[in-house]
Short mmCIF file of C-alpha atoms in Angstrom, two decimals:
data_model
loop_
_atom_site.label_atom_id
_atom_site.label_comp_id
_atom_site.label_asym_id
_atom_site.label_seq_id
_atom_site.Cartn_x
_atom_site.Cartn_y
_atom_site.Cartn_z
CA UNK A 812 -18.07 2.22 19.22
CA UNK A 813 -20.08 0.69 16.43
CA UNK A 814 -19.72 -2.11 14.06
CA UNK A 815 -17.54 -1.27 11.61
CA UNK A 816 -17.24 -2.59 7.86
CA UNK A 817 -14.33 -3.01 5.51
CA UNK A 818 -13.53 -5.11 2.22
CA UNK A 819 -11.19 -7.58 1.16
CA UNK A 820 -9.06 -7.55 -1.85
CA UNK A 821 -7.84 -10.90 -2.91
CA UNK A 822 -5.88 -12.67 -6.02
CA UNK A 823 -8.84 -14.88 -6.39
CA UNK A 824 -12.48 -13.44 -8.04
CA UNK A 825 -14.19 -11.63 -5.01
CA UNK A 826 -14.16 -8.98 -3.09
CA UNK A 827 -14.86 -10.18 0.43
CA UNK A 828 -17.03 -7.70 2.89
CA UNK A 829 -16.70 -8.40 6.46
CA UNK A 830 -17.76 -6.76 9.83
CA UNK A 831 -15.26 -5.58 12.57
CA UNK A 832 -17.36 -5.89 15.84
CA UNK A 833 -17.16 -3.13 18.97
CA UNK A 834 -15.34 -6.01 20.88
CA UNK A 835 -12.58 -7.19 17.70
CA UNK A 836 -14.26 -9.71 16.41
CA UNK A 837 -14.19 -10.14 12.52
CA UNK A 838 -17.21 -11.66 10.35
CA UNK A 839 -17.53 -12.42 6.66
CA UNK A 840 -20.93 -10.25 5.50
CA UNK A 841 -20.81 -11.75 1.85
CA UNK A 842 -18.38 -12.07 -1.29
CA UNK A 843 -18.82 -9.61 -4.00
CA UNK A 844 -18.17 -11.19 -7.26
CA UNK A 845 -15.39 -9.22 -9.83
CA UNK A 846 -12.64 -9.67 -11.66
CA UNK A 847 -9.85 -11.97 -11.51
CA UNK A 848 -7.25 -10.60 -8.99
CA UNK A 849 -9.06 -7.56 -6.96
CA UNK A 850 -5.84 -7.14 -5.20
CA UNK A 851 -5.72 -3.20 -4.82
CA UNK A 852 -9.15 -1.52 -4.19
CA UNK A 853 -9.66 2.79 -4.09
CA UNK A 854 -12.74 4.13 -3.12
CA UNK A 855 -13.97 7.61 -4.02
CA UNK A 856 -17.66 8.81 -2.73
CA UNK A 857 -19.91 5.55 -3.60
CA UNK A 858 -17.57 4.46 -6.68
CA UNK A 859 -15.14 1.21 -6.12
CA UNK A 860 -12.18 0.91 -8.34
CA UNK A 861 -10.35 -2.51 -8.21
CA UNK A 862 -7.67 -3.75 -10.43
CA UNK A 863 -8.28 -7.25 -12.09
CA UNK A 864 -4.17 -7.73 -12.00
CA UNK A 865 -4.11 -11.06 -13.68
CA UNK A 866 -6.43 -9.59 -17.10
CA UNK A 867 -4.72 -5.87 -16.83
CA UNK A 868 -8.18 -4.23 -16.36
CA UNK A 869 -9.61 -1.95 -13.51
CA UNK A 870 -13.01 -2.69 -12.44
CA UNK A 871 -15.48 -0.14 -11.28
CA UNK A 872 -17.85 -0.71 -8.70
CA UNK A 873 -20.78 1.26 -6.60
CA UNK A 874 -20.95 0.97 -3.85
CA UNK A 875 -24.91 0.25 -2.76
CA UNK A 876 -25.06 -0.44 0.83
CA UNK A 877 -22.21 0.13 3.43
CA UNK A 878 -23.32 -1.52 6.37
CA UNK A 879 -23.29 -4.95 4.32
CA UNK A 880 -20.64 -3.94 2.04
CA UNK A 881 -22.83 -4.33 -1.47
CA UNK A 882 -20.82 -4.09 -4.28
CA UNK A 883 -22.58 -3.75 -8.20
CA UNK A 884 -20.41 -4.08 -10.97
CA UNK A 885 -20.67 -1.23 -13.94
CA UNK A 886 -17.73 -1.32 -15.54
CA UNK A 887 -14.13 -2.75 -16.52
CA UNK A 888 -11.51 -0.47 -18.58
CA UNK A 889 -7.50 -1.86 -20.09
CA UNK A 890 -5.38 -0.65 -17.30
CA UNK A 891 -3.48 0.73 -20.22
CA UNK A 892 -0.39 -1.89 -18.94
CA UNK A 893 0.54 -5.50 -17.80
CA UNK A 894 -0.32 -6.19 -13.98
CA UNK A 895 -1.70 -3.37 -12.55
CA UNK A 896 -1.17 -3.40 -8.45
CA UNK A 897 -1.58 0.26 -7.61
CA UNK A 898 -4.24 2.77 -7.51
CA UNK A 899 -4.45 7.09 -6.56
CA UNK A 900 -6.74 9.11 -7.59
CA UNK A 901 -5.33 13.38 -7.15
CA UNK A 902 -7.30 15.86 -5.66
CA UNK A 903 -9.40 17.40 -8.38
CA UNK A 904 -10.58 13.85 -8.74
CA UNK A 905 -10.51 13.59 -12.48
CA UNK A 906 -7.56 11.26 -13.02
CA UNK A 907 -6.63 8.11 -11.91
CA UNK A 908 -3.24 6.67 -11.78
CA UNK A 909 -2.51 3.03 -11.60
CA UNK A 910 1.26 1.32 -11.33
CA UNK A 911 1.37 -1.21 -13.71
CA UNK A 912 3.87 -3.56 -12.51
CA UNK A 913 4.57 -5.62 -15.73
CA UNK A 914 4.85 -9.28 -14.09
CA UNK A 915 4.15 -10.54 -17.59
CA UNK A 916 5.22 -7.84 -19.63
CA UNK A 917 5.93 -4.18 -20.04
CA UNK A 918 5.79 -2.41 -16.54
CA UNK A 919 4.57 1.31 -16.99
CA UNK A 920 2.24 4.06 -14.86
CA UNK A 921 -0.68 5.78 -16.72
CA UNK A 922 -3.17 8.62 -16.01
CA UNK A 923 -6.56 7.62 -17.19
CA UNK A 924 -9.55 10.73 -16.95
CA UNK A 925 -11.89 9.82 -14.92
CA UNK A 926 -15.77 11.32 -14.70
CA UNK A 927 -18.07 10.64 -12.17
CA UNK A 928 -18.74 7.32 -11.88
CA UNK A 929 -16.94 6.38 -14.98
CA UNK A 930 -13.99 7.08 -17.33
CA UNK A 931 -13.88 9.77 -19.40
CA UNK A 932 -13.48 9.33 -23.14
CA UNK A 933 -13.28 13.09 -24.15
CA UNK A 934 -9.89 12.84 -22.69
CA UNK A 935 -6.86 10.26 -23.82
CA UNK A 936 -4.81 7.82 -20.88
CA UNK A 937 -1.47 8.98 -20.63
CA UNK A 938 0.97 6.68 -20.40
CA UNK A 939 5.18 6.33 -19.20
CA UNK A 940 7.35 3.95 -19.56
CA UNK A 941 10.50 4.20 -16.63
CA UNK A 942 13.77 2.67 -18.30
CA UNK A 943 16.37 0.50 -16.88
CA UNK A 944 17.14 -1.90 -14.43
CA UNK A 945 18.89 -3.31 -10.94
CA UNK A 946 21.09 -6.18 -9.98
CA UNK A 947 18.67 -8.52 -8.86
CA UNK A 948 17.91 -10.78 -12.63
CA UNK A 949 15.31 -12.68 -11.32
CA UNK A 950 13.61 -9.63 -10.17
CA UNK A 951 14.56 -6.05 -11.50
CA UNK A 952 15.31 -7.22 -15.19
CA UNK A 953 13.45 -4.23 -16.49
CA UNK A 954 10.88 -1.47 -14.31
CA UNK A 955 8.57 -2.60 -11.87
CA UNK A 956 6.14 0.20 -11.54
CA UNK A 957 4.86 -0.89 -8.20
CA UNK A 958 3.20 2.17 -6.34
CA UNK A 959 1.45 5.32 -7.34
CA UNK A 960 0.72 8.44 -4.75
CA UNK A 961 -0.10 11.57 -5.46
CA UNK A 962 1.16 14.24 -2.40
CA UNK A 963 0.76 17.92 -2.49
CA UNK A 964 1.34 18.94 -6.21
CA UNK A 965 3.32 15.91 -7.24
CA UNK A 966 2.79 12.33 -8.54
CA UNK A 967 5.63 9.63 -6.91
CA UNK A 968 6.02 6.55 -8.53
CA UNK A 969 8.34 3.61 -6.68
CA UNK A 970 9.52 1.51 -9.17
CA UNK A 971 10.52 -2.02 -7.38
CA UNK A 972 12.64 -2.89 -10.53
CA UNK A 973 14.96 -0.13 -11.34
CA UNK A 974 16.14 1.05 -7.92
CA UNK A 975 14.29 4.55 -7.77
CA UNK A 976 11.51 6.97 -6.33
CA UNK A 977 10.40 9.23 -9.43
CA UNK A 978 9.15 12.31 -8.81
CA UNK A 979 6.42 14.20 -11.65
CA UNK A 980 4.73 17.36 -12.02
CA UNK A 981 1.75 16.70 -13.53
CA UNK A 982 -0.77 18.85 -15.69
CA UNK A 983 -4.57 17.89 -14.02
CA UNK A 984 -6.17 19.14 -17.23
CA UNK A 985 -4.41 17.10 -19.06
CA UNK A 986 -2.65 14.52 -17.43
CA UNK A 987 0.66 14.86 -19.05
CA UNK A 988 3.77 14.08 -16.39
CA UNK A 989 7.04 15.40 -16.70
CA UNK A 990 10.10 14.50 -14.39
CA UNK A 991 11.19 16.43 -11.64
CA UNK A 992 13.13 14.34 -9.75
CA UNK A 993 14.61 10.93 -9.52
CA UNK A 994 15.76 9.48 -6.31
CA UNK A 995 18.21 6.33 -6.37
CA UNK A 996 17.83 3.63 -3.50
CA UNK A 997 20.91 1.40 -2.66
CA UNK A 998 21.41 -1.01 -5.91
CA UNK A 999 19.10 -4.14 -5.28
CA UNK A 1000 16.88 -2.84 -2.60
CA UNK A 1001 13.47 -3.21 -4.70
CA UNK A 1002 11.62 -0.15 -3.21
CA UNK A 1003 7.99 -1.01 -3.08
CA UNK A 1004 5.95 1.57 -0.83
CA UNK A 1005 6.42 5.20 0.29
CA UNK A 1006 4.35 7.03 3.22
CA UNK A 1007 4.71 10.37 3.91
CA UNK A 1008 4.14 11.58 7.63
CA UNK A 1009 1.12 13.50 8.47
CA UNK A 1010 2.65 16.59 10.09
CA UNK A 1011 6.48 16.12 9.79
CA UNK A 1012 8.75 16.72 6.77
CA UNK A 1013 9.59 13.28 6.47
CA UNK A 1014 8.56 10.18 4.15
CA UNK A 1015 9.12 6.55 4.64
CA UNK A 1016 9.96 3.42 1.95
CA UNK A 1017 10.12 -0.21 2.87
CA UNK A 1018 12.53 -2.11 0.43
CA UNK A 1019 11.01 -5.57 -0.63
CA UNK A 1020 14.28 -6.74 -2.07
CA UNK A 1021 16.93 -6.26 0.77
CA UNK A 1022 14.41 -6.18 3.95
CA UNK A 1023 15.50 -1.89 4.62
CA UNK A 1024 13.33 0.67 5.79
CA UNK A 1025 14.76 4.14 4.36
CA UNK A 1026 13.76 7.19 5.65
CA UNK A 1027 13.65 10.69 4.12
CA UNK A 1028 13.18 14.23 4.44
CA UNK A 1029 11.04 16.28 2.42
CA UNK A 1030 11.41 19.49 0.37
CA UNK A 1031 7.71 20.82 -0.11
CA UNK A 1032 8.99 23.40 -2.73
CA UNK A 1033 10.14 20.80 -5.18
CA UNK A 1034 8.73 17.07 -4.15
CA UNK A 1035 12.69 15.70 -3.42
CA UNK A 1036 13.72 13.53 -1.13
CA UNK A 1037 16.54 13.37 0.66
CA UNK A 1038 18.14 10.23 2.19
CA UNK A 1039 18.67 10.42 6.16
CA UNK A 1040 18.70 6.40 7.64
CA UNK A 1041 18.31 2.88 6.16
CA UNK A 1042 17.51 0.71 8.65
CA UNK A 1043 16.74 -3.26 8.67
CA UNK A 1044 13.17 -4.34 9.15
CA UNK A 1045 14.57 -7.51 10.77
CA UNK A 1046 15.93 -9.86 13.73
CA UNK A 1047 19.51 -10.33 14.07
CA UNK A 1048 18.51 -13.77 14.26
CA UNK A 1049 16.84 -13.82 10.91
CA UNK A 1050 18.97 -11.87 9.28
CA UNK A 1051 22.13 -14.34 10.48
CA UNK A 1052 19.45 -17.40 8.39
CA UNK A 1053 20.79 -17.43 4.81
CA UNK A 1054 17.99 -19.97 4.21
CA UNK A 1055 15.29 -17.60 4.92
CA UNK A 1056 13.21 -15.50 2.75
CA UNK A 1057 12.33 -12.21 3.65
CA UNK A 1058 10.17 -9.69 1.92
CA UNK A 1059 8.62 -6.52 3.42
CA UNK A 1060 5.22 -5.35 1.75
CA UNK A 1061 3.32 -2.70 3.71
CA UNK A 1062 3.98 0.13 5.93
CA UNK A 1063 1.92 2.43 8.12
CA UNK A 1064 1.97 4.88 11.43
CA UNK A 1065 0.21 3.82 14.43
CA UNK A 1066 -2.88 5.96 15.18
CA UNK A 1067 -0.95 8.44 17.75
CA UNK A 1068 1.67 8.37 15.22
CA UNK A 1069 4.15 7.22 17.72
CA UNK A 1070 5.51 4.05 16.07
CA UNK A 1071 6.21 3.20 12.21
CA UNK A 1072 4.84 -0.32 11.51
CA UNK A 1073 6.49 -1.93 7.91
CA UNK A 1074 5.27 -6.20 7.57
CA UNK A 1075 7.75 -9.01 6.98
CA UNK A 1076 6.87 -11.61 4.79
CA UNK A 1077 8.92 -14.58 5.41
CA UNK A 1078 9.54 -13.87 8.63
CA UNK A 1079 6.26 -13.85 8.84
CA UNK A 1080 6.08 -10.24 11.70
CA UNK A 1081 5.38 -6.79 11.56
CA UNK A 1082 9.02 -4.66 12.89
CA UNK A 1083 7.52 -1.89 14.85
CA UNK A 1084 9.58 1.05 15.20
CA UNK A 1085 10.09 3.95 17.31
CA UNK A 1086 9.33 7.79 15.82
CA UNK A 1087 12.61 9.48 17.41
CA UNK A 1088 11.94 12.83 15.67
CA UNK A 1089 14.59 14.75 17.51
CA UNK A 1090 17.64 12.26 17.04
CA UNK A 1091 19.74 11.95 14.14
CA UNK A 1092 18.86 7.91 13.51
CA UNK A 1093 14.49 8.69 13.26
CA UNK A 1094 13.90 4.54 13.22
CA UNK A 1095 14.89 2.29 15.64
CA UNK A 1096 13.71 -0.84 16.46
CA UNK A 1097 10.79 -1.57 19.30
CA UNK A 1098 9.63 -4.57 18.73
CA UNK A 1099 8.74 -7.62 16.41
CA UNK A 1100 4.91 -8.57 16.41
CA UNK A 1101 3.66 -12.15 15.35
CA UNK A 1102 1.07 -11.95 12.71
CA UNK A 1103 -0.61 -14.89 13.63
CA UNK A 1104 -0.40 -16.13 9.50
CA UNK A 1105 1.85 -15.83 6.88
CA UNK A 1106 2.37 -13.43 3.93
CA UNK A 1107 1.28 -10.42 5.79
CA UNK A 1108 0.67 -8.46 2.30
CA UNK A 1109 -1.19 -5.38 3.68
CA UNK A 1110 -2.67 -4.17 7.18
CA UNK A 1111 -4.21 -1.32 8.45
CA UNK A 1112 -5.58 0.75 11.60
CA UNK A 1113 -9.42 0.72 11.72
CA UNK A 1114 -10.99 4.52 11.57
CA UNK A 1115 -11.59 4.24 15.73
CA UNK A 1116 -7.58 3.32 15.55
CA UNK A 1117 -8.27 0.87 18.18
CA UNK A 1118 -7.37 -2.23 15.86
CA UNK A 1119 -4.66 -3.40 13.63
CA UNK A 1120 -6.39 -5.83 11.10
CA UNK A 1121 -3.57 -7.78 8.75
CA UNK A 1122 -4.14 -9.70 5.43
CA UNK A 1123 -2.24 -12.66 5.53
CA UNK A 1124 -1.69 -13.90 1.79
CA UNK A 1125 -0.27 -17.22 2.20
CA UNK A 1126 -2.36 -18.93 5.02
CA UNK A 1127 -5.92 -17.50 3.95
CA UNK A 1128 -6.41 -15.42 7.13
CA UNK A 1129 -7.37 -11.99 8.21
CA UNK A 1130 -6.18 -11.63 12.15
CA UNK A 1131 -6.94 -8.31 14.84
CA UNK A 1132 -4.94 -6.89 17.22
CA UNK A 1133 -6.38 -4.23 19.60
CA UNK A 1134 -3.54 -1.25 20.01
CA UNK A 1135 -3.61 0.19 23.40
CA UNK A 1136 -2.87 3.93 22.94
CA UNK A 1137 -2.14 4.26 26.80
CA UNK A 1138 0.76 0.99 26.64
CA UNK A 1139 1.44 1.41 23.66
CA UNK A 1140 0.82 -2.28 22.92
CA UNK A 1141 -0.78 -4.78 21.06
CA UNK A 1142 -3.05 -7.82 21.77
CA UNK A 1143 -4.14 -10.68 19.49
CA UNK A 1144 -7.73 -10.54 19.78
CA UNK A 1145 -9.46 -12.25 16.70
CA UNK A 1146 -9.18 -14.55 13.07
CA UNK A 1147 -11.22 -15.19 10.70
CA UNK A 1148 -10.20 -17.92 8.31
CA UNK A 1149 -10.93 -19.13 4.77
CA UNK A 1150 -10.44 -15.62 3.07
CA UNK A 1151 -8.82 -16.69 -0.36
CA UNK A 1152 -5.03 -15.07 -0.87
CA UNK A 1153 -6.50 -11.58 1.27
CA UNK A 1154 -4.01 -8.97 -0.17
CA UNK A 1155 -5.81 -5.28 0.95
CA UNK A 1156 -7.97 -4.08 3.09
CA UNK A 1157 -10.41 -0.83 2.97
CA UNK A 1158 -12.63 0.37 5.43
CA UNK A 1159 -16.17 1.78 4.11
CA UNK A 1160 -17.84 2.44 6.80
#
């Protein structure tokens, strides 16, 4: 195994690129200059595209050398909304869609064209606005766009603010949406990501808002979901702590796709579940890993799938874990500290 590299997205003005060594060791490369608050990148071929959250642009980028992880700015467009923190590109690779989560104002998702290594203007954005709201009034007092995915022939939006995973057909010539479904979560469970599984009929959501993991099969034909478990991402112990904060931010499979891993921020652990694919309750609970930080925003698998890096948020850190495929385990093996409010990770090479 080589060295391996990978940026960092962060709610300050840089794009950090760092080195993953052979042996798990991490090491800052240099800082790419952008826009204020890179904190969702999307790479496609050599082109970059970062949101700049707090100024509702996106930023593109090439990307000019992948061993060091140079980044050249070309370009910044409106992200056509307030707070973008999202970012899928579909399969024909002519439109982007970004979740605009409205922290400061109207949350929406839009389609902008796309063209190479810049955006199109022979074609118009196409923007949509999801009405209503949830329970929570400090949080869900109107949409909260939060992720975009396109899967198979449909666009899913999670919207953190009104309860719900919206399904669209969309035109690729175009861009125009148009509803298909709309799936409810339980009132006040803020529904921020969704993963589908590789092979199985089955997608996953982690619920910021009441610290649930819900779990859903899949209808290929039409894009719906249907509800099978809700299960908590955390301790008894915790859980039994009125004082203490939880919210969960990221999910993801282990490499072998044996385990489901969803972060806990405030608890400050990732909840690592078992994949019971032939019993009725799919989830249950393994294991609790220490980050070694806090805010554990996003992590991810390296390509090798021998590491777990994690982006702590709150204490500045990235930290690796080596995943033995053979346990099934994982080892703290490195930090590197002094990475500015780390919020995603991408591997480029």
């Amino acid at each position: 195994m080589s060295n391996q590299t990978f940026l960092v997205g962060s709610g300050s003005k840089t794009i950090s690129a760092c080195r993953l060594t052979a042996d798990g060791q991490i090491q800052l490369l240099q800082e790419n200059k952008s826009g204020n608050g890179p904190s969702w990148l999307h790479a496609q071929n050599d082109i970059l595209y970062a949101v700049n959250e707090p100024d509702n642009k996106i930023e593109v980028f090439t990307i000019d050398d992948r061993i060091q992880g140079k980044l050249t700015s070309k370009n910044t467009v409106s992200s056509q909304g307030c707070t973008p923190a999202s970012l899928d590109i579909d399969s024909t690779g002519k439109w982007l869609a970004v979740a605009n989560y409205g922290g400061n104002g109207t949350s929406n998702f839009a389609l902008l064209p796309i063209d190479k290594s810049n955006f199109s203007k022979d074609k118009d954005p196409q923007v949509t606005i999801i009405d209503g709201h949830g329970p929570n009034r400090k949080r869900q007092e109107h949409s909260h766009c939060h992720q975009v995915q396109f899967h198979q022939n449909y666009l899913y939006v999670v919207d953190l603010g009104t309860d719900t995973i919206n399904v669209y057909h969309y035109n690729d010539t175009n861009g125009e949406v148009r509803l298909n479904h709309q799936i409810k979560t339980a009132p006040g469970a803020g529904p921020r990501h969704l993963l589908f599984h590789p092979d199985k009929p089955l997608a996953f959501v982690c619920n910021e808002l009441n610290s649930t993991t819900c779990v859903y099969r899949t209808d290929a034909t039409n894009g719906k979901l249907e509800l099978q478990q809700i299960i908590t991402t955390r301790r008894k112990e915790d859980e039994q702590n009125s004082n203490k904060e939880n919210t969960p931010a990221e999910l993801h499979f282990t490499p072998d796709k044996k385990y489901l891993l969803v972060s806990n921020r405030g608890d400050e652990n990732i909840v690592i579940y078992n994949l019971n694919e032939n019993h009725d309750e799919i989830l249950s609970i393994k294991e609790h890993l220490n980050i070694q930080g806090s805010g554990p925003r996003y992590f991810t698998f390296d390509p090798t799938g021998k590491f777990l890096l994690i982006a702590n948020q709150d204490s500045n850190n990235l930290t690796c874990f080596s995943y033995s495929k053979d346990k099934h385990t994982f080892e703290f093996i490195s930090q590197l500290v002094n990475i500015e409010s780390p919020q995603h990770l991408l591997f480029i090479s």
